[in-house]
Amino acid sequence: MKVRISAALALLLVISACSAGSTASVSSGPDTLSVGFTAEPANFDFTRTDGSAIPQALLYNVYEGLVKLDPSGKIVPLLAESWTVSEDRRTYDFQLRPGVRFSNGVPFTAADVKFSIDRVKTGWTISIKSKMDVVDHVEVVDPLHARVVLTKPSNGWLFDMTGRVGAMFSPTGVADLANTPVGTGPYQLQSRRRGDSIVLKANPAYWGRQPAYRTVILKYIKDPTALNNALLSNGIDVIAQISAPDSIPQFENDNRFTVLQGTTNGEVVLSFNGAKAPFTDVRVRRALTLAVDRKALLDTAWAGRGTVLGSMVPPTDPWYDDLSGYYPHDPARARALLAEAGQTNLSIRLRVANLPYATAAAQVVASDLADVGVHVTIEPLDFPAVWLKQVFTDHDFDASIVQHVEARDITTFGNPKYYWGYDNPQVRQLLAAADAGTPEEQVADMRQVARTITADAAADWLFLYPNVVVAKKKVTGLAANQVSESFDLTGLG
Amino acid sequence: MALSILRRVAILVISVLVASIVVFAFLAVLPGDPAQVALGINATPELLARTRADFGLDRPLVEQYLSWMGGVLHGDFGRSYVTGEAIGPQLLDRLGVTLWLVGAGMLVAVVLAVPFGALAAVWHRRFGGTAISGLSQLGVAVPAFLAGILLVQVFAVQLRWLPSGGWTPPDSDAGEFLRGLILPALSLGIVQAAVLTRYVRSAVLDTLGQDYLRTARSKGLRPYPALMRHGMRNAAVPVVTVLGLQLTTLLIGAVVVERVFVLPGLGSMLLDSVSARDLLSVQGIVLVLVVAVLVVNFVVDLLYVVIDPRLRTAR
C-alpha cells in the first residue's frame, strides 16, 4: 500500500511539474479564436427552437440572409447585391449575388429564396414565424432574381429579414437542422460538446472574404465569475457580453485587454399592469415614473453601465429621441399626483425576474416608491419558467421588472393583449402607418409612437442594458453595439 | 452471502422506484410550464397547446409517469423538451465526466488522508500530530466551492499554470485532460481529505493500541513501518466505511464543483435542466444519481469482505 501511495503522489507531482511554467490555453494557433458566452444553444435549429443563443452563434456566421444589419443598425446587402421596392411598397425585387454556394456544395439561387421564405410559414414552429405572415408569395424571376410580394406594405418585414426568419436554407440541407446546419456563411459547424463548446471552422468555398480566424471555439460558461476567470487565465480570448458589471474595472485596469462598451436592444423595463386598477389611471403611472430616480438606479443596480432611457427605443434605431428627461426625478410631484388620483395609501406587488439586474433594480424602485408613500412587496420569480407563466401569460402582477431584448419591440405597445395591458388606438394606428409608409414616414411615425407611450407613462423604461465586450488586445474588429441577433464573427481581424 | 446480495439488489430496485415517484411528483408541482419555457415569450395559446400535447403534458400524471418509467426500463429516457435530443446518450456522456471528477477527488482525498492521518496518530503526542489535526479541522470547515474559487484565483488567474475550467475529453488530448482535472479534483478532494484524515487518525490510533502492534514494536520495528506492515489492513475497515459514505457527499460536491469549473457533467446538466424545466432530463439525471449512490453503498459492502477475511466466513 505504501508503494502504491508513493506512486500516486509521484504521478501527481509529475503532472504538475509538466504543466508548471506553461500557460493554460485552448487556443492552438494564431488563427484560432475562442469566444465565451453565457447562454448555450439548445440545438442548432432556430426554425423550431426559440431563444437568442442559436442565432447568436449561427446567424451571419453559418447562415446568411438577403440583407443584414451593420453594427450601426443600418440594413445593408448580404446575399442580395441590391434590391428595389415598387411604388406601392408591396413588391421587393432582389438581385442575388452570383457564385454563392451552400456548405454542402449546392449553388444558392432564387429558388432557395422562395424555398426559405415559404418554409417559414410551413416548416417553422416557433411563434417568430408570424413575421412572415405579411408575405403573399415569392416569385423566381430568374436564378439570380427573386421577387417577394407582400399583402400590404411593411417596413418591418425587410428589417425582420435581417434576422432569423430571413436566413437562407437549401432544400438539400434541412433534413437535420438540429444537428447539421447548412448555410452559405463564412463558417460551418465542426463539432460540439454539449455543456461546453461549439467549434466552427472556416468554409473554404465561401463567396466573400475568408474570415481571419480559421477556427472559432464558442465556449459556454454560465457563471459570470467563471467566464471572467477563463479570460484572465487565457482559457478564452473574448467575452461576448459581460453580465457582471462590477467585474469590468479589473479588465479596464489590465493592459492585456480591450474593453468595448456599447448598446443593446435590451430595455430593462419597470412594467405596470395597465389593464388593472390603479394602473389604468395615467396619473398613477406618471407618479411612479416620476418617483424613480433612474440615474441613481443605474448607478446602484448596474454600476452605472448602460444608458438611461425615456422610452422603448435604443439609440441604434433610426427614430431614437432622447426622452430620458421627460419625467425628471420629482418625488414631490409624484406625491401630488398620487393624492390627486386618490392613491395615497397604495400597496403594489412587484414581481420581478430573478436575474441580477432585475432584483438589484427592484430594491431601488421599492425604496424610491416608499419615499412617495407607495408600499412595495418584491417577489422574485424564477426566470424564465415561473415569470413567463405567472406574469407574462397569466398577467398576475401589479408591476414587474424584466429586460426586453427583441429588436424594435416598441410594437408590443400596439398589442392590447400583451402583458403590459396598454391599449391606445392612436398608437396602433401610428404603428400601422409607420410600417406601411416610406422610410421617412416610418421614422416620423415611430417618433410619434415613442413620444405617445412616454407621455402616457405606459411603462417606466429604467435603462438600456449595456453591451460590454472584453477581448485580448490582439483581437480587432469587434463591434461595441449588439444590434442584430448575431455575434458577428465576420469582421474580426 | 448470495442471499445478502439478493437482498441488497431488492432494496436497490425499491429505492429507485420510490425515488423516481418522488422526483416525478415534485417536478409535477413545480411552478412553470415546460412548453412555455421552450417556446419563449412570443408563444401563442394555440402553439402552447400543441407543444403541450407533443410533450404529452396534457395526459394524466399517472399515465405520464408510467410511460416514462416504461421507457426507462427499456433504456429509453425520452427526448429532451429543450434540445429534442435523446436523453439517454447525453446522460452517459455527462456521467463519464462526473465519474472522472469524483474518482480524481477520491484519489486526492485518499492520497492526502492516509499518510497524514497515520502520521497524526503516530505523532499524536507531538506537535506534528496536533498541527495535522488542526489543519484537518480547518479543512472540514471549507466548502468545496470556496476551495475551488481560491484554487482558481491562485493557480489559474494569478499564476496561469492551469486552466480555470473547461473540459477536454481524455481521448482527445490526455495532457490537457489531466491539467483540466487537477484543480477540480483538488477542490473536491481537499475537503474530503480533511474529513478522512480524522477517521484515519482515530482508526490508526485504535490499531496502535492493539497487542499485535506492540509485539511488532517489541521486535524492533519503528512505529510508522510497523503500522504500515501490520496495522493498515485493520485500520482500513472503518476507513472504507467512511469512504463509501463520502462518495455520496463527493457526488453532491461534484454538482457544485462542476459549476465552478465549467465541467459538462451531470451536475451542470441538472442545474440547466431544472431552470429550463426540462423535466424528462431532470428525472433521468436524478434517477442516475440515485442508482449511483446505491451502487456505491453496495460496492462498499462487498469491499468489507475483501479487506477483512474474517467477514468472509461469518454471517
mmCIF file of N, CA, C and O in Angstrom, chain A residues 290-369:
data_model
loop_
_atom_site.group_PDB
_atom_site.id
_atom_site.type_symbol
_atom_site.label_atom_id
_atom_site.label_comp_id
_atom_site.label_asym_id
_atom_site.label_seq_id
_atom_site.Cartn_x
_atom_site.Cartn_y
_atom_site.Cartn_z
ATOM 1 N N LEU A 290 -42.222 59.319 -12.095
ATOM 2 C CA LEU A 290 -41.534 60.480 -11.520
ATOM 3 C C LEU A 290 -40.797 60.123 -10.229
ATOM 4 O O LEU A 290 -39.791 60.743 -9.877
ATOM 5 N N ALA A 291 -41.307 59.105 -9.517
ATOM 6 C CA ALA A 291 -40.744 58.780 -8.206
ATOM 7 C C ALA A 291 -39.405 58.060 -8.304
ATOM 8 O O ALA A 291 -38.594 58.122 -7.376
ATOM 9 N N VAL A 292 -39.172 57.370 -9.433
ATOM 10 C CA VAL A 292 -37.940 56.570 -9.538
ATOM 11 C C VAL A 292 -36.810 57.401 -10.136
ATOM 12 O O VAL A 292 -36.949 57.980 -11.213
ATOM 13 N N ASP A 293 -35.711 57.448 -9.417
ATOM 14 C CA ASP A 293 -34.526 58.161 -9.892
ATOM 15 C C ASP A 293 -33.709 57.191 -10.752
ATOM 16 O O ASP A 293 -32.933 56.386 -10.239
ATOM 17 N N ARG A 294 -33.888 57.286 -12.073
ATOM 18 C CA ARG A 294 -33.307 56.274 -12.950
ATOM 19 C C ARG A 294 -31.783 56.338 -13.028
ATOM 20 O O ARG A 294 -31.117 55.312 -13.155
ATOM 21 N N LYS A 295 -31.238 57.549 -12.947
ATOM 22 C CA LYS A 295 -29.779 57.668 -12.988
ATOM 23 C C LYS A 295 -29.170 56.970 -11.768
ATOM 24 O O LYS A 295 -28.223 56.178 -11.894
ATOM 25 N N ALA A 296 -29.759 57.268 -10.595
ATOM 26 C CA ALA A 296 -29.256 56.648 -9.369
ATOM 27 C C ALA A 296 -29.462 55.132 -9.416
ATOM 28 O O ALA A 296 -28.622 54.364 -8.947
ATOM 29 N N LEU A 297 -30.595 54.728 -10.003
ATOM 30 C CA LEU A 297 -30.879 53.295 -10.101
ATOM 31 C C LEU A 297 -29.825 52.585 -10.958
ATOM 32 O O LEU A 297 -29.306 51.537 -10.586
ATOM 33 N N LEU A 298 -29.484 53.204 -12.085
ATOM 34 C CA LEU A 298 -28.480 52.601 -12.961
ATOM 35 C C LEU A 298 -27.138 52.484 -12.226
ATOM 36 O O LEU A 298 -26.457 51.459 -12.320
ATOM 37 N N ASP A 299 -26.788 53.544 -11.478
ATOM 38 C CA ASP A 299 -25.528 53.513 -10.732
ATOM 39 C C ASP A 299 -25.526 52.393 -9.699
ATOM 40 O O ASP A 299 -24.542 51.674 -9.543
ATOM 41 N N THR A 300 -26.631 52.252 -8.992
ATOM 42 C CA THR A 300 -26.693 51.265 -7.913
ATOM 43 C C THR A 300 -26.830 49.848 -8.465
ATOM 44 O O THR A 300 -26.134 48.933 -8.042
ATOM 45 N N ALA A 301 -27.749 49.698 -9.422
ATOM 46 C CA ALA A 301 -28.094 48.343 -9.851
ATOM 47 C C ALA A 301 -27.111 47.791 -10.878
ATOM 48 O O ALA A 301 -26.868 46.591 -10.911
ATOM 49 N N TRP A 302 -26.517 48.639 -11.691
ATOM 50 C CA TRP A 302 -25.680 48.112 -12.767
ATOM 51 C C TRP A 302 -24.389 48.916 -12.938
ATOM 52 O O TRP A 302 -23.899 49.103 -14.041
ATOM 53 N N ALA A 303 -23.873 49.396 -11.803
ATOM 54 C CA ALA A 303 -22.574 50.066 -11.766
ATOM 55 C C ALA A 303 -22.465 51.220 -12.767
ATOM 56 O O ALA A 303 -21.382 51.540 -13.249
ATOM 57 N N GLY A 304 -23.591 51.841 -13.090
ATOM 58 C CA GLY A 304 -23.563 52.991 -13.985
ATOM 59 C C GLY A 304 -23.321 52.624 -15.439
ATOM 60 O O GLY A 304 -23.220 53.502 -16.294
ATOM 61 N N ARG A 305 -23.217 51.325 -15.747
ATOM 62 C CA ARG A 305 -23.015 50.895 -17.139
ATOM 63 C C ARG A 305 -24.395 50.790 -17.775
ATOM 64 O O ARG A 305 -25.279 50.141 -17.236
ATOM 65 N N GLY A 306 -24.575 51.346 -18.908
ATOM 66 C CA GLY A 306 -25.887 51.318 -19.539
ATOM 67 C C GLY A 306 -26.319 52.729 -19.855
ATOM 68 O O GLY A 306 -25.585 53.684 -19.603
ATOM 69 N N THR A 307 -27.498 52.858 -20.433
ATOM 70 C CA THR A 307 -27.984 54.146 -20.890
ATOM 71 C C THR A 307 -29.338 54.409 -20.249
ATOM 72 O O THR A 307 -30.203 53.537 -20.275
ATOM 73 N N VAL A 308 -29.503 55.605 -19.664
ATOM 74 C CA VAL A 308 -30.804 55.952 -19.107
ATOM 75 C C VAL A 308 -31.756 56.228 -20.273
ATOM 76 O O VAL A 308 -31.389 56.903 -21.233
ATOM 77 N N LEU A 309 -32.944 55.640 -20.201
ATOM 78 C CA LEU A 309 -33.894 55.730 -21.304
ATOM 79 C C LEU A 309 -35.129 56.512 -20.890
ATOM 80 O O LEU A 309 -35.426 56.632 -19.707
ATOM 81 N N GLY A 310 -35.877 56.989 -21.874
ATOM 82 C CA GLY A 310 -37.146 57.621 -21.573
ATOM 83 C C GLY A 310 -38.276 56.985 -22.342
ATOM 84 O O GLY A 310 -39.435 57.319 -22.182
ATOM 85 N N SER A 311 -37.927 56.009 -23.216
ATOM 86 C CA SER A 311 -38.941 55.320 -23.995
ATOM 87 C C SER A 311 -38.379 53.988 -24.430
ATOM 88 O O SER A 311 -37.271 53.612 -24.053
ATOM 89 N N MET A 312 -39.144 53.268 -25.264
ATOM 90 C CA MET A 312 -38.782 51.899 -25.636
ATOM 91 C C MET A 312 -37.875 51.878 -26.861
ATOM 92 O O MET A 312 -37.928 50.926 -27.641
ATOM 93 N N VAL A 313 -37.035 52.877 -27.072
ATOM 94 C CA VAL A 313 -36.232 52.943 -28.296
ATOM 95 C C VAL A 313 -34.747 53.039 -27.960
ATOM 96 O O VAL A 313 -34.324 53.987 -27.296
ATOM 97 N N PRO A 314 -33.943 52.078 -28.404
ATOM 98 C CA PRO A 314 -32.493 52.186 -28.193
ATOM 99 C C PRO A 314 -31.873 53.171 -29.185
ATOM 100 O O PRO A 314 -32.444 53.399 -30.267
ATOM 101 N N PRO A 315 -30.733 53.756 -28.858
ATOM 102 C CA PRO A 315 -30.130 54.787 -29.712
ATOM 103 C C PRO A 315 -29.776 54.299 -31.112
ATOM 104 O O PRO A 315 -29.582 55.120 -32.009
ATOM 105 N N THR A 316 -29.703 52.983 -31.348
ATOM 106 C CA THR A 316 -29.338 52.495 -32.680
ATOM 107 C C THR A 316 -30.534 52.415 -33.621
ATOM 108 O O THR A 316 -30.366 52.086 -34.792
ATOM 109 N N ASP A 317 -31.753 52.671 -33.126
ATOM 110 C CA ASP A 317 -32.908 52.709 -34.025
ATOM 111 C C ASP A 317 -32.992 54.091 -34.688
ATOM 112 O O ASP A 317 -32.667 55.089 -34.061
ATOM 113 N N PRO A 318 -33.448 54.146 -35.956
ATOM 114 C CA PRO A 318 -33.433 55.426 -36.690
ATOM 115 C C PRO A 318 -34.344 56.488 -36.069
ATOM 116 O O PRO A 318 -34.184 57.665 -36.350
ATOM 117 N N TRP A 319 -35.311 56.101 -35.254
ATOM 118 C CA TRP A 319 -36.256 57.072 -34.696
ATOM 119 C C TRP A 319 -35.973 57.358 -33.225
ATOM 120 O O TRP A 319 -36.873 57.726 -32.483
ATOM 121 N N TYR A 320 -34.716 57.191 -32.844
ATOM 122 C CA TYR A 320 -34.381 57.443 -31.440
ATOM 123 C C TYR A 320 -34.458 58.930 -31.129
ATOM 124 O O TYR A 320 -33.998 59.775 -31.891
ATOM 125 N N ASP A 321 -35.085 59.231 -29.990
ATOM 126 C CA ASP A 321 -35.111 60.574 -29.439
ATOM 127 C C ASP A 321 -34.655 60.433 -28.006
ATOM 128 O O ASP A 321 -35.042 59.479 -27.357
ATOM 129 N N ASP A 322 -33.900 61.372 -27.501
ATOM 130 C CA ASP A 322 -33.542 61.285 -26.088
ATOM 131 C C ASP A 322 -34.702 61.811 -25.248
ATOM 132 O O ASP A 322 -34.897 63.018 -25.121
ATOM 133 N N LEU A 323 -35.501 60.897 -24.719
ATOM 134 C CA LEU A 323 -36.650 61.293 -23.908
ATOM 135 C C LEU A 323 -36.374 61.053 -22.420
ATOM 136 O O LEU A 323 -37.296 61.025 -21.602
ATOM 137 N N SER A 324 -35.089 60.845 -22.090
ATOM 138 C CA SER A 324 -34.776 60.464 -20.702
ATOM 139 C C SER A 324 -35.091 61.583 -19.715
ATOM 140 O O SER A 324 -35.212 61.339 -18.521
ATOM 141 N N GLY A 325 -35.250 62.834 -20.239
ATOM 142 C CA GLY A 325 -35.561 63.935 -19.328
ATOM 143 C C GLY A 325 -37.055 64.241 -19.231
ATOM 144 O O GLY A 325 -37.448 65.197 -18.557
ATOM 145 N N TYR A 326 -37.861 63.405 -19.909
ATOM 146 C CA TYR A 326 -39.294 63.689 -19.978
ATOM 147 C C TYR A 326 -39.925 63.702 -18.584
ATOM 148 O O TYR A 326 -40.710 64.583 -18.250
ATOM 149 N N TYR A 327 -39.584 62.712 -17.801
ATOM 150 C CA TYR A 327 -40.050 62.681 -16.414
ATOM 151 C C TYR A 327 -38.838 62.771 -15.493
ATOM 152 O O TYR A 327 -38.277 61.755 -15.111
ATOM 153 N N PRO A 328 -38.427 63.973 -15.142
ATOM 154 C CA PRO A 328 -37.288 64.076 -14.237
ATOM 155 C C PRO A 328 -37.669 63.556 -12.851
ATOM 156 O O PRO A 328 -38.856 63.531 -12.503
ATOM 157 N N HIS A 329 -36.661 63.119 -12.102
ATOM 158 C CA HIS A 329 -36.931 62.594 -10.759
ATOM 159 C C HIS A 329 -37.558 63.711 -9.916
ATOM 160 O O HIS A 329 -36.934 64.733 -9.672
ATOM 161 N N ASP A 330 -38.816 63.508 -9.484
ATOM 162 C CA ASP A 330 -39.533 64.575 -8.776
ATOM 163 C C ASP A 330 -40.529 63.972 -7.775
ATOM 164 O O ASP A 330 -41.727 63.850 -8.067
ATOM 165 N N PRO A 331 -40.044 63.578 -6.593
ATOM 166 C CA PRO A 331 -40.914 62.910 -5.614
ATOM 167 C C PRO A 331 -42.098 63.782 -5.189
ATOM 168 O O PRO A 331 -43.200 63.258 -4.974
ATOM 169 N N ALA A 332 -41.893 65.094 -5.106
ATOM 170 C CA ALA A 332 -42.978 65.967 -4.639
ATOM 171 C C ALA A 332 -44.147 65.919 -5.616
ATOM 172 O O ALA A 332 -45.311 65.756 -5.229
ATOM 173 N N ARG A 333 -43.805 66.010 -6.929
ATOM 174 C CA ARG A 333 -44.867 65.967 -7.924
ATOM 175 C C ARG A 333 -45.529 64.590 -7.949
ATOM 176 O O ARG A 333 -46.740 64.466 -8.165
ATOM 177 N N ALA A 334 -44.709 63.555 -7.707
ATOM 178 C CA ALA A 334 -45.257 62.200 -7.666
ATOM 179 C C ALA A 334 -46.281 62.078 -6.543
ATOM 180 O O ALA A 334 -47.383 61.553 -6.739
ATOM 181 N N ARG A 335 -45.926 62.627 -5.365
ATOM 182 C CA ARG A 335 -46.865 62.567 -4.234
ATOM 183 C C ARG A 335 -48.149 63.319 -4.553
ATOM 184 O O ARG A 335 -49.257 62.849 -4.268
ATOM 185 N N ALA A 336 -48.001 64.481 -5.196
ATOM 186 C CA ALA A 336 -49.176 65.286 -5.530
ATOM 187 C C ALA A 336 -50.089 64.534 -6.499
ATOM 188 O O ALA A 336 -51.311 64.513 -6.330
ATOM 189 N N LEU A 337 -49.462 63.903 -7.514
ATOM 190 C CA LEU A 337 -50.252 63.157 -8.492
ATOM 191 C C LEU A 337 -50.984 61.980 -7.843
ATOM 192 O O LEU A 337 -52.137 61.699 -8.175
ATOM 193 N N LEU A 338 -50.294 61.311 -6.924
ATOM 194 C CA LEU A 338 -50.929 60.185 -6.235
ATOM 195 C C LEU A 338 -52.117 60.668 -5.410
ATOM 196 O O LEU A 338 -53.178 60.031 -5.364
ATOM 197 N N ALA A 339 -51.942 61.819 -4.750
ATOM 198 C CA ALA A 339 -53.029 62.387 -3.931
ATOM 199 C C ALA A 339 -54.214 62.721 -4.835
ATOM 200 O O ALA A 339 -55.371 62.424 -4.514
ATOM 201 N N GLU A 340 -53.893 63.320 -5.999
ATOM 202 C CA GLU A 340 -54.922 63.688 -6.948
ATOM 203 C C GLU A 340 -55.705 62.458 -7.418
ATOM 204 O O GLU A 340 -56.931 62.513 -7.614
ATOM 205 N N ALA A 341 -54.978 61.343 -7.575
ATOM 206 C CA ALA A 341 -55.626 60.118 -8.039
ATOM 207 C C ALA A 341 -56.287 59.360 -6.897
ATOM 208 O O ALA A 341 -56.872 58.301 -7.116
ATOM 209 N N GLY A 342 -56.169 59.895 -5.684
ATOM 210 C CA GLY A 342 -56.772 59.233 -4.532
ATOM 211 C C GLY A 342 -56.048 57.961 -4.136
ATOM 212 O O GLY A 342 -56.651 57.009 -3.635
ATOM 213 N N GLN A 343 -54.726 57.907 -4.409
ATOM 214 C CA GLN A 343 -53.946 56.690 -4.117
ATOM 215 C C GLN A 343 -52.842 57.004 -3.114
ATOM 216 O O GLN A 343 -51.667 56.717 -3.363
ATOM 217 N N THR A 344 -53.213 57.597 -1.983
ATOM 218 C CA THR A 344 -52.183 57.969 -1.012
ATOM 219 C C THR A 344 -51.723 56.774 -0.180
ATOM 220 O O THR A 344 -50.757 56.853 0.555
ATOM 221 N N ASN A 345 -52.466 55.680 -0.272
ATOM 222 C CA ASN A 345 -52.111 54.519 0.551
ATOM 223 C C ASN A 345 -51.985 53.280 -0.333
ATOM 224 O O ASN A 345 -52.608 52.261 -0.109
ATOM 225 N N LEU A 346 -51.099 53.408 -1.342
ATOM 226 C CA LEU A 346 -51.015 52.376 -2.364
ATOM 227 C C LEU A 346 -50.012 51.279 -1.974
ATOM 228 O O LEU A 346 -48.915 51.568 -1.509
ATOM 229 N N SER A 347 -50.432 50.035 -2.166
ATOM 230 C CA SER A 347 -49.531 48.889 -1.968
ATOM 231 C C SER A 347 -49.495 48.096 -3.262
ATOM 232 O O SER A 347 -50.551 47.785 -3.816
ATOM 233 N N ILE A 348 -48.284 47.781 -3.752
ATOM 234 C CA ILE A 348 -48.227 47.022 -5.002
ATOM 235 C C ILE A 348 -47.305 45.812 -4.883
ATOM 236 O O ILE A 348 -46.384 45.779 -4.070
ATOM 237 N N ARG A 349 -47.597 44.816 -5.724
ATOM 238 C CA ARG A 349 -46.775 43.611 -5.805
ATOM 239 C C ARG A 349 -45.846 43.744 -6.998
ATOM 240 O O ARG A 349 -46.290 43.772 -8.144
ATOM 241 N N LEU A 350 -44.550 43.836 -6.719
ATOM 242 C CA LEU A 350 -43.546 43.957 -7.775
ATOM 243 C C LEU A 350 -42.952 42.565 -7.995
ATOM 244 O O LEU A 350 -42.149 42.085 -7.204
ATOM 245 N N ARG A 351 -43.392 41.906 -9.071
ATOM 246 C CA ARG A 351 -42.960 40.526 -9.307
ATOM 247 C C ARG A 351 -41.906 40.523 -10.407
ATOM 248 O O ARG A 351 -42.230 40.671 -11.592
ATOM 249 N N VAL A 352 -40.648 40.358 -10.009
ATOM 250 C CA VAL A 352 -39.552 40.545 -10.961
ATOM 251 C C VAL A 352 -38.896 39.214 -11.308
ATOM 252 O O VAL A 352 -38.978 38.237 -10.562
ATOM 253 N N ALA A 353 -38.243 39.190 -12.462
ATOM 254 C CA ALA A 353 -37.450 38.021 -12.848
ATOM 255 C C ALA A 353 -36.288 37.891 -11.867
ATOM 256 O O ALA A 353 -35.698 38.901 -11.464
ATOM 257 N N ASN A 354 -35.955 36.664 -11.476
ATOM 258 C CA ASN A 354 -34.860 36.514 -10.504
ATOM 259 C C ASN A 354 -33.500 36.552 -11.201
ATOM 260 O O ASN A 354 -32.704 35.626 -11.133
ATOM 261 N N LEU A 355 -33.244 37.652 -11.898
ATOM 262 C CA LEU A 355 -31.974 37.848 -12.577
ATOM 263 C C LEU A 355 -31.273 39.020 -11.898
ATOM 264 O O LEU A 355 -31.939 39.903 -11.362
ATOM 265 N N PRO A 356 -29.931 39.030 -11.927
ATOM 266 C CA PRO A 356 -29.204 40.031 -11.132
ATOM 267 C C PRO A 356 -29.672 41.472 -11.370
ATOM 268 O O PRO A 356 -29.939 42.209 -10.424
ATOM 269 N N TYR A 357 -29.784 41.872 -12.652
ATOM 270 C CA TYR A 357 -30.132 43.268 -12.906
ATOM 271 C C TYR A 357 -31.533 43.593 -12.365
ATOM 272 O O TYR A 357 -31.787 44.681 -11.877
ATOM 273 N N ALA A 358 -32.461 42.613 -12.461
ATOM 274 C CA ALA A 358 -33.848 42.883 -12.074
ATOM 275 C C ALA A 358 -34.006 42.956 -10.560
ATOM 276 O O ALA A 358 -34.693 43.848 -10.048
ATOM 277 N N THR A 359 -33.371 42.045 -9.841
ATOM 278 C CA THR A 359 -33.515 42.087 -8.386
ATOM 279 C C THR A 359 -32.806 43.307 -7.821
ATOM 280 O O THR A 359 -33.297 43.936 -6.880
ATOM 281 N N ALA A 360 -31.658 43.677 -8.406
ATOM 282 C CA ALA A 360 -30.968 44.874 -7.926
ATOM 283 C C ALA A 360 -31.810 46.122 -8.177
ATOM 284 O O ALA A 360 -31.958 46.985 -7.305
ATOM 285 N N ALA A 361 -32.385 46.209 -9.391
ATOM 286 C CA ALA A 361 -33.205 47.374 -9.719
ATOM 287 C C ALA A 361 -34.451 47.427 -8.837
ATOM 288 O O ALA A 361 -34.896 48.508 -8.425
ATOM 289 N N ALA A 362 -35.008 46.253 -8.520
ATOM 290 C CA ALA A 362 -36.236 46.208 -7.721
ATOM 291 C C ALA A 362 -36.028 46.845 -6.345
ATOM 292 O O ALA A 362 -36.909 47.548 -5.832
ATOM 293 N N GLN A 363 -34.851 46.643 -5.765
ATOM 294 C CA GLN A 363 -34.566 47.229 -4.454
ATOM 295 C C GLN A 363 -34.629 48.754 -4.522
ATOM 296 O O GLN A 363 -35.201 49.407 -3.647
ATOM 297 N N VAL A 364 -34.033 49.311 -5.570
ATOM 298 C CA VAL A 364 -34.017 50.766 -5.710
ATOM 299 C C VAL A 364 -35.428 51.293 -5.959
ATOM 300 O O VAL A 364 -35.863 52.284 -5.365
ATOM 301 N N VAL A 365 -36.148 50.597 -6.843
ATOM 302 C CA VAL A 365 -37.526 51.004 -7.146
ATOM 303 C C VAL A 365 -38.350 51.003 -5.859
ATOM 304 O O VAL A 365 -39.064 51.968 -5.558
ATOM 305 N N ALA A 366 -38.223 49.933 -5.079
ATOM 306 C CA ALA A 366 -39.018 49.831 -3.850
ATOM 307 C C ALA A 366 -38.696 50.969 -2.902
ATOM 308 O O ALA A 366 -39.595 51.571 -2.292
ATOM 309 N N SER A 367 -37.423 51.328 -2.776
ATOM 310 C CA SER A 367 -37.077 52.383 -1.819
ATOM 311 C C SER A 367 -37.498 53.752 -2.340
ATOM 312 O O SER A 367 -37.985 54.594 -1.580
ATOM 313 N N ASP A 368 -37.364 53.973 -3.664
ATOM 314 C CA ASP A 368 -37.823 55.249 -4.236
ATOM 315 C C ASP A 368 -39.341 55.401 -4.082
ATOM 316 O O ASP A 368 -39.846 56.491 -3.795
ATOM 317 N N LEU A 369 -40.054 54.285 -4.319
ATOM 318 C CA LEU A 369 -41.513 54.373 -4.219
ATOM 319 C C LEU A 369 -41.955 54.542 -2.767
ATOM 320 O O LEU A 369 -42.950 55.227 -2.485
#
